[in-house]
Amino acid sequence: AAEVSTGNGYPGWQPNYDSALLKNMQALYKKEFGREAAVKVIHAGLECGLFGTSYPNWDMISFGPDIRYPHSPDEKVHIASVERFWHFLKLSLR
């Protein structure tokens, strides 16, 4: 017999498609890379859910490198996307 218990998971986070931050980041991405940024909603635990609970008025987005099979033995990251992400992050902080 097994016993299962669950704890508090990440709270949900509803992205704001009218976000000024999102629009600015999309424009910066297009200017830098010459193409539209892929904007997606995924099923994952994100820090934005945690922050949004305490700071509901924050304008937030989440972005990062291309990762497959996260938090599993098969987790993989596309190396070129890490370099692109790092470059974009530095641009966004100027």
CSV table of N, CA, C and O in Angstrom, one decimal:
chain,number,residue,atom,x,y,z
A,1,ALA,N,0.8,-1.2,0.0
A,1,ALA,CA,0.0,0.0,0.0
A,1,ALA,C,0.9,1.2,0.0
A,1,ALA,O,2.0,1.2,0.6
A,2,ALA,N,0.4,2.2,-0.6
A,2,ALA,CA,1.1,3.5,-0.7
A,2,ALA,C,0.3,4.6,-0.1
A,2,ALA,O,-0.9,4.6,-0.2
A,3,GLU,N,1.0,5.6,0.4
A,3,GLU,CA,0.3,6.8,0.9
A,3,GLU,C,0.8,8.0,0.1
A,3,GLU,O,2.0,8.1,-0.1
A,4,VAL,N,-0.2,8.8,-0.4
A,4,VAL,CA,0.2,9.9,-1.2
A,4,VAL,C,-0.3,11.2,-0.5
A,4,VAL,O,-1.4,11.2,0.0
A,5,SER,N,0.5,12.2,-0.5
A,5,SER,CA,0.1,13.5,0.0
A,5,SER,C,0.6,14.6,-1.0
A,5,SER,O,1.6,14.4,-1.7
A,6,THR,N,-0.2,15.6,-1.1
A,6,THR,CA,0.3,16.7,-2.0
A,6,THR,C,0.4,18.0,-1.1
A,6,THR,O,-0.3,18.2,-0.1
A,7,GLY,N,1.3,18.8,-1.6
A,7,GLY,CA,1.5,20.1,-0.9
A,7,GLY,C,1.0,21.2,-1.8
A,7,GLY,O,0.4,21.0,-2.8
A,8,ASN,N,1.4,22.4,-1.4
A,8,ASN,CA,1.0,23.6,-2.1
A,8,ASN,C,1.8,23.6,-3.4
A,8,ASN,O,3.0,23.7,-3.3
A,9,GLY,N,1.2,23.7,-4.5
A,9,GLY,CA,1.9,23.8,-5.8
A,9,GLY,C,2.0,25.3,-6.1
A,9,GLY,O,1.7,26.2,-5.4
A,10,TYR,N,2.5,25.5,-7.3
A,10,TYR,CA,2.6,26.9,-7.8
A,10,TYR,C,1.2,27.4,-8.1
A,10,TYR,O,0.4,26.7,-8.7
A,11,PRO,N,0.9,28.6,-7.6
A,11,PRO,CA,-0.4,29.2,-8.0
A,11,PRO,C,-0.5,29.5,-9.5
A,11,PRO,O,0.6,29.7,-10.1
A,12,GLY,N,-1.7,29.6,-10.0
A,12,GLY,CA,-1.8,29.9,-11.4
A,12,GLY,C,-1.4,31.3,-11.7
A,12,GLY,O,-1.3,32.2,-10.8
A,13,TRP,N,-1.2,31.6,-13.0
A,13,TRP,CA,-0.8,33.0,-13.4
A,13,TRP,C,-1.5,33.2,-14.8
A,13,TRP,O,-1.2,32.4,-15.7
A,14,GLN,N,-2.3,34.2,-14.8
A,14,GLN,CA,-2.9,34.6,-16.1
A,14,GLN,C,-2.1,35.6,-16.8
A,14,GLN,O,-2.0,36.7,-16.3
A,15,PRO,N,-1.5,35.3,-18.0
A,15,PRO,CA,-0.7,36.3,-18.7
A,15,PRO,C,-1.6,37.4,-19.2
A,15,PRO,O,-2.8,37.3,-19.5
A,16,ASN,N,-1.0,38.6,-19.2
A,16,ASN,CA,-1.7,39.8,-19.7
A,16,ASN,C,-1.2,40.2,-21.1
A,16,ASN,O,-0.1,40.7,-21.3
A,17,TYR,N,-2.0,39.9,-22.1
A,17,TYR,CA,-1.6,40.1,-23.5
A,17,TYR,C,-1.6,41.6,-23.8
A,17,TYR,O,-1.1,42.0,-24.9
A,18,ASP,N,-2.1,42.5,-22.9
A,18,ASP,CA,-2.1,43.9,-23.1
A,18,ASP,C,-1.0,44.5,-22.3
A,18,ASP,O,-0.9,45.8,-22.2
A,19,SER,N,-0.1,43.7,-21.8
A,19,SER,CA,1.0,44.2,-21.0
A,19,SER,C,2.0,45.1,-21.7
A,19,SER,O,2.4,44.8,-22.8
A,20,ALA,N,2.3,46.2,-21.1
A,20,ALA,CA,3.3,47.2,-21.8
A,20,ALA,C,4.6,46.5,-21.8
A,20,ALA,O,5.4,46.6,-22.8
A,21,LEU,N,5.0,45.7,-20.8
A,21,LEU,CA,6.3,45.0,-20.8
A,21,LEU,C,6.3,44.0,-21.9
A,21,LEU,O,7.3,44.0,-22.7
A,22,LEU,N,5.3,43.3,-22.1
A,22,LEU,CA,5.2,42.3,-23.2
A,22,LEU,C,5.4,43.0,-24.6
A,22,LEU,O,6.2,42.6,-25.4
A,23,LYS,N,4.7,44.1,-24.8
A,23,LYS,CA,4.8,44.8,-26.1
A,23,LYS,C,6.2,45.3,-26.3
A,23,LYS,O,6.7,45.3,-27.4
A,24,ASN,N,6.8,45.9,-25.2
A,24,ASN,CA,8.2,46.4,-25.4
A,24,ASN,C,9.1,45.3,-25.7
A,24,ASN,O,10.0,45.4,-26.5
A,25,MET,N,9.0,44.1,-25.0
A,25,MET,CA,9.9,43.0,-25.3
A,25,MET,C,9.7,42.4,-26.7
A,25,MET,O,10.7,42.1,-27.3
A,26,GLN,N,8.5,42.4,-27.1
A,26,GLN,CA,8.2,41.9,-28.5
A,26,GLN,C,8.9,42.9,-29.5
A,26,GLN,O,9.5,42.4,-30.5
A,27,ALA,N,8.7,44.2,-29.3
A,27,ALA,CA,9.4,45.1,-30.2
A,27,ALA,C,10.9,45.0,-30.2
A,27,ALA,O,11.5,45.0,-31.3
A,28,LEU,N,11.5,44.9,-29.0
A,28,LEU,CA,12.9,44.7,-28.9
A,28,LEU,C,13.4,43.4,-29.6
A,28,LEU,O,14.4,43.4,-30.3
A,29,TYR,N,12.6,42.3,-29.4
A,29,TYR,CA,13.0,41.0,-30.1
A,29,TYR,C,12.9,41.2,-31.6
A,29,TYR,O,13.9,40.7,-32.3
A,30,LYS,N,11.9,41.8,-32.1
A,30,LYS,CA,11.8,41.9,-33.5
A,30,LYS,C,12.9,42.8,-34.1
A,30,LYS,O,13.5,42.5,-35.1
A,31,LYS,N,13.2,43.9,-33.4
A,31,LYS,CA,14.3,44.8,-33.9
A,31,LYS,C,15.6,44.0,-33.9
A,31,LYS,O,16.4,44.1,-34.8
A,32,GLU,N,15.9,43.2,-32.8
A,32,GLU,CA,17.2,42.5,-32.7
A,32,GLU,C,17.3,41.3,-33.6
A,32,GLU,O,18.4,41.1,-34.2
A,33,PHE,N,16.2,40.5,-33.7
A,33,PHE,CA,16.3,39.2,-34.4
A,33,PHE,C,15.6,39.2,-35.7
A,33,PHE,O,15.7,38.2,-36.5
A,34,GLY,N,14.9,40.3,-36.1
A,34,GLY,CA,14.2,40.4,-37.4
A,34,GLY,C,13.0,39.5,-37.6
A,34,GLY,O,12.6,39.2,-38.7
A,35,ARG,N,12.5,39.0,-36.5
A,35,ARG,CA,11.3,38.2,-36.6
A,35,ARG,C,10.4,38.3,-35.3
A,35,ARG,O,10.9,38.8,-34.3
A,36,GLU,N,9.2,37.9,-35.4
A,36,GLU,CA,8.3,38.0,-34.3
A,36,GLU,C,8.7,37.0,-33.2
A,36,GLU,O,9.1,35.9,-33.5
A,37,ALA,N,8.6,37.4,-31.9
A,37,ALA,CA,8.8,36.5,-30.8
A,37,ALA,C,7.6,35.6,-30.7
A,37,ALA,O,6.5,36.0,-31.0
A,38,ALA,N,7.9,34.3,-30.4
A,38,ALA,CA,6.8,33.4,-30.2
A,38,ALA,C,6.3,33.6,-28.8
A,38,ALA,O,7.0,33.5,-27.8
A,39,VAL,N,5.0,33.9,-28.7
A,39,VAL,CA,4.3,34.2,-27.4
A,39,VAL,C,3.4,33.0,-27.2
A,39,VAL,O,2.5,32.7,-28.0
A,40,LYS,N,3.7,32.2,-26.1
A,40,LYS,CA,2.9,31.0,-25.8
A,40,LYS,C,2.5,31.0,-24.4
A,40,LYS,O,3.1,31.5,-23.5
A,41,VAL,N,1.4,30.3,-24.2
A,41,VAL,CA,1.0,29.9,-22.8
A,41,VAL,C,1.2,28.4,-22.7
A,41,VAL,O,0.8,27.6,-23.5
A,42,ILE,N,1.9,28.1,-21.6
A,42,ILE,CA,2.3,26.7,-21.4
A,42,ILE,C,1.8,26.2,-20.0
A,42,ILE,O,1.5,27.1,-19.2
A,43,HIS,N,1.7,25.0,-19.9
A,43,HIS,CA,1.3,24.4,-18.6
A,43,HIS,C,2.6,24.1,-17.8
A,43,HIS,O,3.3,23.1,-18.1
A,44,ALA,N,2.9,25.0,-16.9
A,44,ALA,CA,4.2,24.8,-16.1
A,44,ALA,C,4.1,25.7,-14.9
A,44,ALA,O,3.3,26.6,-14.8
A,45,GLY,N,4.9,25.3,-13.9
A,45,GLY,CA,5.0,26.1,-12.7
A,45,GLY,C,6.0,27.3,-13.0
A,45,GLY,O,7.1,27.0,-13.3
A,46,LEU,N,5.5,28.5,-12.9
A,46,LEU,CA,6.3,29.6,-13.1
A,46,LEU,C,6.4,30.5,-11.9
A,46,LEU,O,5.4,30.6,-11.1
A,47,GLU,N,7.5,31.2,-11.7
A,47,GLU,CA,7.7,32.1,-10.6
A,47,GLU,C,6.7,33.2,-10.7
A,47,GLU,O,6.3,33.8,-9.7
A,48,CYS,N,6.3,33.6,-11.9
A,48,CYS,CA,5.3,34.6,-12.0
A,48,CYS,C,4.0,34.4,-11.2
A,48,CYS,O,3.4,35.3,-10.7
A,49,GLY,N,3.6,33.1,-11.1
A,49,GLY,CA,2.5,32.8,-10.3
A,49,GLY,C,2.7,33.1,-8.8
A,49,GLY,O,1.9,33.6,-8.1
A,50,LEU,N,3.9,32.8,-8.3
A,50,LEU,CA,4.3,33.1,-6.9
A,50,LEU,C,4.4,34.6,-6.7
A,50,LEU,O,3.8,35.1,-5.7
A,51,PHE,N,5.1,35.3,-7.6
A,51,PHE,CA,5.2,36.8,-7.4
A,51,PHE,C,3.9,37.5,-7.5
A,51,PHE,O,3.6,38.4,-6.8
A,52,GLY,N,3.1,37.0,-8.5
A,52,GLY,CA,1.8,37.6,-8.8
A,52,GLY,C,0.8,37.5,-7.6
A,52,GLY,O,0.0,38.4,-7.4
A,53,THR,N,1.0,36.5,-6.8
A,53,THR,CA,0.1,36.3,-5.6
A,53,THR,C,0.4,37.4,-4.6
A,53,THR,O,-0.5,38.0,-4.0
A,54,SER,N,1.7,37.8,-4.4
A,54,SER,CA,2.1,38.8,-3.4
A,54,SER,C,2.1,40.2,-4.0
A,54,SER,O,1.9,41.2,-3.3
A,55,TYR,N,2.3,40.3,-5.3
A,55,TYR,CA,2.4,41.6,-6.0
A,55,TYR,C,1.5,41.6,-7.2
A,55,TYR,O,1.9,41.6,-8.3
A,56,PRO,N,0.2,41.7,-7.0
A,56,PRO,CA,-0.8,41.5,-8.1
A,56,PRO,C,-0.7,42.7,-9.1
A,56,PRO,O,-1.2,42.5,-10.3
A,57,ASN,N,-0.1,43.8,-8.8
A,57,ASN,CA,0.0,44.9,-9.8
A,57,ASN,C,1.2,44.9,-10.6
A,57,ASN,O,1.4,45.8,-11.5
A,58,TRP,N,2.1,43.9,-10.4
A,58,TRP,CA,3.3,43.8,-11.2
A,58,TRP,C,3.0,43.5,-12.6
A,58,TRP,O,2.1,42.6,-12.9
A,59,ASP,N,3.7,44.1,-13.6
A,59,ASP,CA,3.6,43.7,-15.0
A,59,ASP,C,4.7,42.7,-15.2
A,59,ASP,O,5.9,43.0,-15.1
A,60,MET,N,4.4,41.5,-15.6
A,60,MET,CA,5.4,40.4,-15.6
A,60,MET,C,5.2,39.6,-16.9
A,60,MET,O,4.1,39.4,-17.5
A,61,ILE,N,6.4,39.1,-17.4
A,61,ILE,CA,6.4,38.1,-18.4
A,61,ILE,C,7.4,37.0,-18.0
A,61,ILE,O,8.2,37.3,-17.1
A,62,SER,N,7.4,35.9,-18.7
A,62,SER,CA,8.4,34.9,-18.4
A,62,SER,C,9.0,34.5,-19.8
A,62,SER,O,8.3,34.3,-20.8
A,63,PHE,N,10.3,34.4,-19.8
A,63,PHE,CA,11.0,34.0,-21.1
A,63,PHE,C,12.3,33.3,-20.8
A,63,PHE,O,12.8,33.4,-19.7
A,64,GLY,N,12.7,32.5,-21.7
A,64,GLY,CA,14.0,31.8,-21.5
A,64,GLY,C,14.4,31.0,-22.7
A,64,GLY,O,13.8,31.1,-23.8
A,65,PRO,N,15.4,30.2,-22.5
A,65,PRO,CA,15.9,29.4,-23.7
A,65,PRO,C,14.9,28.2,-24.0
A,65,PRO,O,14.0,28.0,-23.2
A,66,ASP,N,15.2,27.5,-25.1
A,66,ASP,CA,14.3,26.4,-25.5
A,66,ASP,C,14.7,25.2,-24.7
A,66,ASP,O,15.9,24.7,-24.8
A,67,ILE,N,13.8,24.7,-23.9
A,67,ILE,CA,14.0,23.5,-23.0
A,67,ILE,C,13.0,22.5,-23.4
A,67,ILE,O,11.8,22.8,-23.6
A,68,ARG,N,13.4,21.2,-23.4
A,68,ARG,CA,12.5,20.1,-23.7
A,68,ARG,C,12.6,19.2,-22.5
A,68,ARG,O,13.7,19.0,-21.9
A,69,TYR,N,11.5,18.6,-22.1
A,69,TYR,CA,11.4,17.6,-21.0
A,69,TYR,C,11.9,18.1,-19.7
A,69,TYR,O,12.7,17.4,-19.1
A,70,PRO,N,11.5,19.3,-19.3
A,70,PRO,CA,12.1,19.9,-18.0
A,70,PRO,C,11.8,19.0,-16.8
A,70,PRO,O,10.8,18.3,-16.7
A,71,HIS,N,12.7,19.1,-15.9
A,71,HIS,CA,12.7,18.4,-14.6
A,71,HIS,C,12.5,16.9,-14.7
A,71,HIS,O,11.8,16.3,-14.0
A,72,SER,N,13.1,16.3,-15.8
A,72,SER,CA,13.1,14.9,-16.0
A,72,SER,C,14.5,14.4,-16.3
A,72,SER,O,15.3,15.2,-16.7
A,73,PRO,N,14.7,13.1,-16.3
A,73,PRO,CA,16.1,12.6,-16.7
A,73,PRO,C,16.4,12.9,-18.2
A,73,PRO,O,17.5,12.9,-18.6
A,74,ASP,N,15.4,13.2,-19.0
A,74,ASP,CA,15.5,13.5,-20.4
A,74,ASP,C,15.6,15.0,-20.7
A,74,ASP,O,15.6,15.4,-21.8
A,75,GLU,N,15.7,15.8,-19.6
A,75,GLU,CA,15.8,17.3,-19.9
A,75,GLU,C,16.9,17.7,-20.8
A,75,GLU,O,18.0,17.2,-20.7
A,76,LYS,N,16.6,18.6,-21.8
A,76,LYS,CA,17.5,19.0,-22.7
A,76,LYS,C,17.3,20.5,-22.9
A,76,LYS,O,16.2,21.0,-22.8
A,77,VAL,N,18.4,21.2,-23.2
A,77,VAL,CA,18.4,22.6,-23.6
A,77,VAL,C,19.0,22.8,-24.9
A,77,VAL,O,20.1,22.2,-25.2
A,78,HIS,N,18.5,23.6,-25.8
A,78,HIS,CA,19.1,24.0,-27.1
A,78,HIS,C,20.1,25.0,-26.8
A,78,HIS,O,19.8,26.2,-26.5
A,79,ILE,N,21.4,24.6,-27.0
A,79,ILE,CA,22.5,25.5,-26.6
A,79,ILE,C,22.5,26.9,-27.3
A,79,ILE,O,22.7,27.9,-26.7
A,80,ALA,N,22.2,26.9,-28.6
A,80,ALA,CA,22.1,28.2,-29.3
A,80,ALA,C,21.1,29.1,-28.7
A,80,ALA,O,21.2,30.3,-28.7
A,81,SER,N,20.0,28.5,-28.2
A,81,SER,CA,18.9,29.3,-27.6
A,81,SER,C,19.4,30.0,-26.3
A,81,SER,O,18.9,31.0,-25.9
A,82,VAL,N,20.3,29.3,-25.6
A,82,VAL,CA,20.8,29.9,-24.4
A,82,VAL,C,21.6,31.2,-24.7
A,82,VAL,O,21.4,32.2,-24.0
A,83,GLU,N,22.4,31.1,-25.7
A,83,GLU,CA,23.2,32.3,-26.1
A,83,GLU,C,22.2,33.4,-26.6
A,83,GLU,O,22.4,34.6,-26.2
A,84,ARG,N,21.2,33.1,-27.3
A,84,ARG,CA,20.2,34.1,-27.8
A,84,ARG,C,19.5,34.7,-26.6
A,84,ARG,O,19.3,35.9,-26.5
A,85,PHE,N,19.1,33.8,-25.7
A,85,PHE,CA,18.4,34.3,-24.5
A,85,PHE,C,19.2,35.3,-23.7
A,85,PHE,O,18.8,36.3,-23.3
A,86,TRP,N,20.5,34.9,-23.4
A,86,TRP,CA,21.4,35.7,-22.7
A,86,TRP,C,21.6,37.1,-23.3
A,86,TRP,O,21.6,38.1,-22.7
A,87,HIS,N,21.8,37.1,-24.6
A,87,HIS,CA,21.9,38.3,-25.4
A,87,HIS,C,20.7,39.2,-25.3
A,87,HIS,O,20.8,40.4,-25.0
A,88,PHE,N,19.5,38.6,-25.4
A,88,PHE,CA,18.3,39.3,-25.3
A,88,PHE,C,18.0,39.8,-23.9
A,88,PHE,O,17.6,41.0,-23.7
A,89,LEU,N,18.4,39.0,-22.9
A,89,LEU,CA,18.2,39.5,-21.5
A,89,LEU,C,19.1,40.7,-21.3
A,89,LEU,O,18.6,41.7,-20.7
A,90,LYS,N,20.3,40.7,-21.7
A,90,LYS,CA,21.2,41.9,-21.5
A,90,LYS,C,20.6,43.1,-22.2
A,90,LYS,O,20.6,44.2,-21.7
A,91,LEU,N,20.1,42.9,-23.4
A,91,LEU,CA,19.5,44.0,-24.2
A,91,LEU,C,18.3,44.6,-23.4
A,91,LEU,O,18.1,45.8,-23.3
A,92,SER,N,17.5,43.7,-22.9
A,92,SER,CA,16.3,44.2,-22.2
A,92,SER,C,16.6,44.9,-20.9
A,92,SER,O,15.7,45.7,-20.4
A,93,LEU,N,17.7,44.8,-20.3
A,93,LEU,CA,18.1,45.5,-19.1
A,93,LEU,C,18.7,46.8,-19.3
A,93,LEU,O,19.0,47.5,-18.3
A,94,ARG,N,19.0,47.2,-20.5
A,94,ARG,CA,19.6,48.5,-20.8
A,94,ARG,C,18.6,49.6,-20.5
A,94,ARG,O,17.5,49.6,-20.6
